[in-house]
């Protein structure tokens, strides 16, 4: 299983890469905003091109997804070419993120598929984002996507919102098997959780031997990472705070305290004279 880091913050990317566990980076306009806002709050000036180039250098040898900002084929194709031409020469690791359906309303725009197809034909790797349905993932793969990114956490948000559940935190666990509500399990057209969405995409892609890799995205907690791993999904893109959460366990900390307090001078003198 590959682990990508889902952030545009250079300090987080650098730190996570220094642990040897990271196989790629995913960004999006919201993650870039969060990185830029943080730098601005510290009074730092940002040269965004230099900033992105630094990310690409840190991640050399591993894919970095950069997203377009337009909503029409013409805009997205043009932006994708700009991103690829400007940045891929730095470390040859740019992947272009294109939304499956760039419409701002709940209606179909085919411009996402058209852009995915054209870029893929030209050999530009595409990560198709905002995947909320198995069927969307199938179309993205058929159009030539290198990666599809189902948003697990946002499906869980959607299911909670359906029943007017408001008092949950973004990082709260949502059961893979779903939640019972009024004698039936809450679902979005048969999908009972974000992990269930990922699992079903994995099943379909395996059935038909699709070559597109699946990046489970919008991951919010440690347990969700385990459940995603058990689906057989090739990649999980994980925010830094979830990587930290993975390391924490009551018994790990307790065990550490015991080991440290049990160190005898005879053993200690190996290390310290
Ligand atoms: O990779 C997608 C991700 O950044 C979205 O995460 O937590 O905002 O749903 P989230």
XYZ file of C-alpha atoms and ligand atoms in Angstrom:
283
model
C 0.000 0.000 0.000
C 1.273 3.452 -0.853
C 0.847 6.461 1.397
C 0.599 9.935 -0.062
C 0.517 13.065 2.061
C -2.530 15.257 1.513
C -1.179 18.744 2.111
C 0.480 21.718 0.434
C 2.436 22.711 3.549
C 6.154 22.389 2.875
C 7.103 21.748 6.508
C 4.618 18.850 6.682
C 5.789 17.412 3.364
C 9.441 17.684 4.340
C 8.872 16.150 7.777
C 6.809 13.226 6.467
C 9.330 12.493 3.699
C 12.116 12.415 6.308
C 10.365 9.394 7.889
C 10.619 7.366 4.666
C 6.912 6.522 4.573
C 5.650 8.811 1.806
C 5.078 7.754 -1.810
C 3.492 10.917 -3.176
C 1.776 14.240 -2.481
C -1.726 15.462 -3.265
C -2.762 19.102 -3.228
C -5.898 20.986 -4.171
C -6.876 24.681 -4.126
C -8.164 24.408 -0.528
C -4.907 22.851 0.684
C -2.892 25.532 -1.165
C -5.101 28.176 0.515
C -4.416 26.695 3.914
C -0.630 26.698 3.274
C -0.683 30.248 1.887
C -2.873 31.534 4.747
C -0.498 30.030 7.300
C 2.531 31.687 5.694
C 0.688 35.021 5.443
C -0.266 34.810 9.131
C 3.446 34.549 9.925
C 4.087 37.631 7.784
C 6.001 35.612 5.181
C 5.978 36.586 1.514
C 5.022 33.845 -0.936
C 6.306 33.332 -4.426
C 3.884 30.561 -5.387
C 5.944 29.220 -8.307
C 9.057 28.868 -6.154
C 6.909 27.368 -3.414
C 5.471 24.678 -5.701
C 8.900 23.961 -7.185
C 10.198 23.306 -3.678
C 7.392 20.763 -3.093
C 8.283 19.012 -6.342
C 11.974 18.862 -5.388
C 11.239 17.424 -1.949
C 8.993 14.801 -3.553
C 11.426 13.967 -6.393
C 10.788 10.388 -7.517
C 7.175 10.472 -6.305
C 4.014 11.919 -7.921
C 2.665 15.310 -6.863
C -0.901 16.212 -7.841
C -1.604 19.838 -8.797
C -5.182 20.846 -9.545
C -6.661 23.065 -12.239
C -8.975 25.927 -11.253
C -11.248 26.271 -14.297
C -14.594 24.676 -14.988
C -14.688 24.463 -18.799
C -12.689 22.161 -21.057
C -10.829 25.133 -22.568
C -9.826 26.536 -19.164
C -8.899 23.208 -17.588
C -6.917 22.008 -20.603
C -5.034 25.318 -20.802
C -4.294 25.336 -17.053
C -3.213 21.699 -17.115
C -0.731 22.475 -19.896
C 0.587 25.503 -17.996
C 1.035 23.468 -14.809
C 2.679 20.592 -16.647
C 4.998 22.745 -18.776
C 6.028 25.055 -15.941
C 6.523 22.445 -13.247
C 7.098 18.969 -14.664
C 10.622 19.898 -15.773
C 11.607 20.396 -12.116
C 11.449 16.758 -11.025
C 9.336 14.958 -13.642
C 6.671 14.126 -11.063
C 3.646 16.329 -11.849
C 0.183 14.779 -12.020
C -2.730 16.974 -13.071
C -5.873 16.876 -10.967
C -9.125 17.253 -12.883
C -12.620 17.128 -11.341
C -14.884 14.364 -12.645
C -17.690 16.868 -13.093
C -16.639 20.540 -13.024
C -20.215 21.861 -12.901
C -20.909 24.131 -9.924
C -24.504 22.905 -9.928
C -25.838 19.385 -9.512
C -25.919 18.737 -13.234
C -23.684 17.063 -15.775
C -20.740 18.790 -17.387
C -18.819 16.540 -19.763
C -15.803 18.871 -19.776
C -14.066 16.904 -17.023
C -14.151 13.679 -19.027
C -13.122 15.510 -22.191
C -10.121 17.063 -20.427
C -9.120 13.774 -18.773
C -9.244 12.004 -22.130
C -7.254 14.668 -24.008
C -4.527 15.008 -21.377
C -4.227 11.237 -20.962
C -3.919 10.796 -24.727
C -1.045 13.274 -24.642
C 0.692 11.219 -21.964
C -0.017 13.656 -19.127
C -0.954 11.714 -15.988
C -4.330 12.686 -14.560
C -5.731 12.258 -11.063
C -9.512 12.543 -11.236
C -10.846 14.238 -8.154
C -14.175 14.638 -6.337
C -15.178 11.034 -7.006
C -18.303 10.321 -4.930
C -19.752 7.380 -6.895
C -18.422 4.063 -8.176
C -19.934 4.939 -11.555
C -17.919 8.194 -11.725
C -14.750 6.212 -11.058
C -15.585 3.847 -13.929
C -16.027 6.735 -16.386
C -12.820 8.414 -15.187
C -10.873 5.217 -15.696
C -12.390 4.664 -19.139
C -11.356 8.217 -20.106
C -7.751 7.321 -19.309
C -7.173 8.508 -15.736
C -3.921 7.395 -14.084
C -5.587 7.821 -10.678
C -9.083 8.298 -9.271
C -9.631 9.935 -5.905
C -12.778 8.901 -4.037
C -13.485 11.273 -1.124
C -14.283 8.950 1.767
C -14.721 11.517 4.551
C -17.012 13.713 2.480
C -19.363 10.781 1.849
C -19.512 10.243 5.619
C -20.291 13.978 6.033
C -23.025 13.679 3.424
C -24.639 10.692 5.130
C -24.603 12.459 8.504
C -26.009 15.649 6.992
C -28.855 13.669 5.391
C -30.348 13.098 8.842
C -29.573 16.586 10.098
C -26.690 15.385 12.283
C -24.675 18.520 12.902
C -22.700 18.038 16.108
C -19.882 15.918 14.730
C -16.267 16.862 14.260
C -14.626 16.451 10.877
C -12.239 13.845 12.266
C -14.912 11.742 14.047
C -14.978 8.070 13.062
C -17.865 6.927 10.858
C -18.395 3.148 10.735
C -17.483 1.367 7.522
C -20.707 -0.666 7.780
C -22.762 2.514 8.133
C -25.182 3.752 10.746
C -28.661 2.456 11.502
C -31.337 5.147 11.225
C -35.073 4.435 11.515
C -34.690 0.688 10.979
C -32.428 0.954 8.000
C -28.778 1.693 7.330
C -28.229 5.230 6.068
C -27.031 5.163 2.487
C -26.280 7.192 -0.603
C -27.747 5.047 -3.389
C -26.471 1.899 -1.733
C -23.155 3.334 -0.472
C -23.163 3.161 3.321
C -19.883 4.943 4.127
C -16.818 6.531 2.550
C -14.858 3.333 3.095
C -17.684 1.387 1.429
C -17.355 3.662 -1.619
C -13.615 2.953 -1.832
C -14.176 -0.785 -1.315
C -16.703 -0.971 -4.141
C -14.430 0.930 -6.538
C -11.597 -1.467 -5.639
C -13.917 -4.441 -6.321
C -15.048 -3.142 -9.715
C -11.539 -2.167 -10.841
C -10.223 -5.591 -9.816
C -13.079 -7.393 -11.607
C -12.264 -5.711 -14.888
C -8.530 -5.383 -14.384
C -8.671 -1.586 -14.773
C -5.176 -0.088 -14.702
C -6.219 3.170 -13.009
C -4.931 3.358 -9.431
C -7.267 4.342 -6.623
C -6.254 7.055 -4.167
C -8.540 6.980 -1.126
C -8.833 10.668 -0.213
C -10.585 12.819 2.375
C -9.312 10.545 5.126
C -9.993 11.871 8.596
C -8.759 9.405 11.224
C -6.474 6.479 11.994
C -9.200 3.806 11.986
C -10.350 4.903 8.558
C -6.777 4.358 7.301
C -6.942 0.738 8.552
C -10.310 0.155 6.921
C -9.082 1.664 3.657
C -5.988 -0.570 3.799
C -8.213 -3.641 4.243
C -10.140 -2.804 1.058
C -6.970 -3.436 -0.962
C -6.948 0.176 -2.222
C -3.474 0.856 -3.666
C -3.046 4.348 -2.215
C -4.322 6.405 0.706
C -3.633 10.119 0.783
C -3.450 11.139 4.402
C -3.314 14.550 6.096
C -0.429 15.198 8.487
C -2.663 15.220 11.584
C -3.873 11.701 10.780
C -0.276 10.482 10.402
C 0.351 11.831 13.924
C -2.795 10.169 15.247
C -1.668 6.808 13.841
C 1.403 6.910 16.091
C -0.521 7.491 19.295
C -1.760 4.708 21.586
C -2.238 4.652 25.344
C -0.287 1.374 25.728
C 2.543 2.581 23.482
C 3.056 5.616 25.737
C 2.684 3.527 28.883
C 5.199 0.991 27.520
C 7.647 3.790 26.763
C 7.435 5.098 30.324
C 8.139 1.608 31.704
C 11.127 0.964 29.392
C 12.649 4.341 30.232
C 12.164 3.898 33.976
C 13.662 0.366 33.862
C 16.993 1.421 32.359
C 19.757 0.213 34.724
C 23.115 2.072 34.919
C 24.944 -1.036 33.574
C 22.944 -0.835 30.365
C 23.035 2.953 30.171
C 26.850 3.030 30.251
C 26.989 1.393 26.785
C 25.669 4.672 25.419
C 26.842 7.269 27.905
C 30.163 7.151 29.762
O -7.598 14.917 -1.030
C -8.867 15.440 -0.771
C -8.924 16.069 0.537
O -7.981 17.079 0.675
C -10.259 16.498 0.983
O -10.254 16.293 2.332
O -11.013 16.385 4.648
O -11.382 18.339 3.107
O -12.685 16.265 2.836
P -11.413 16.862 3.270
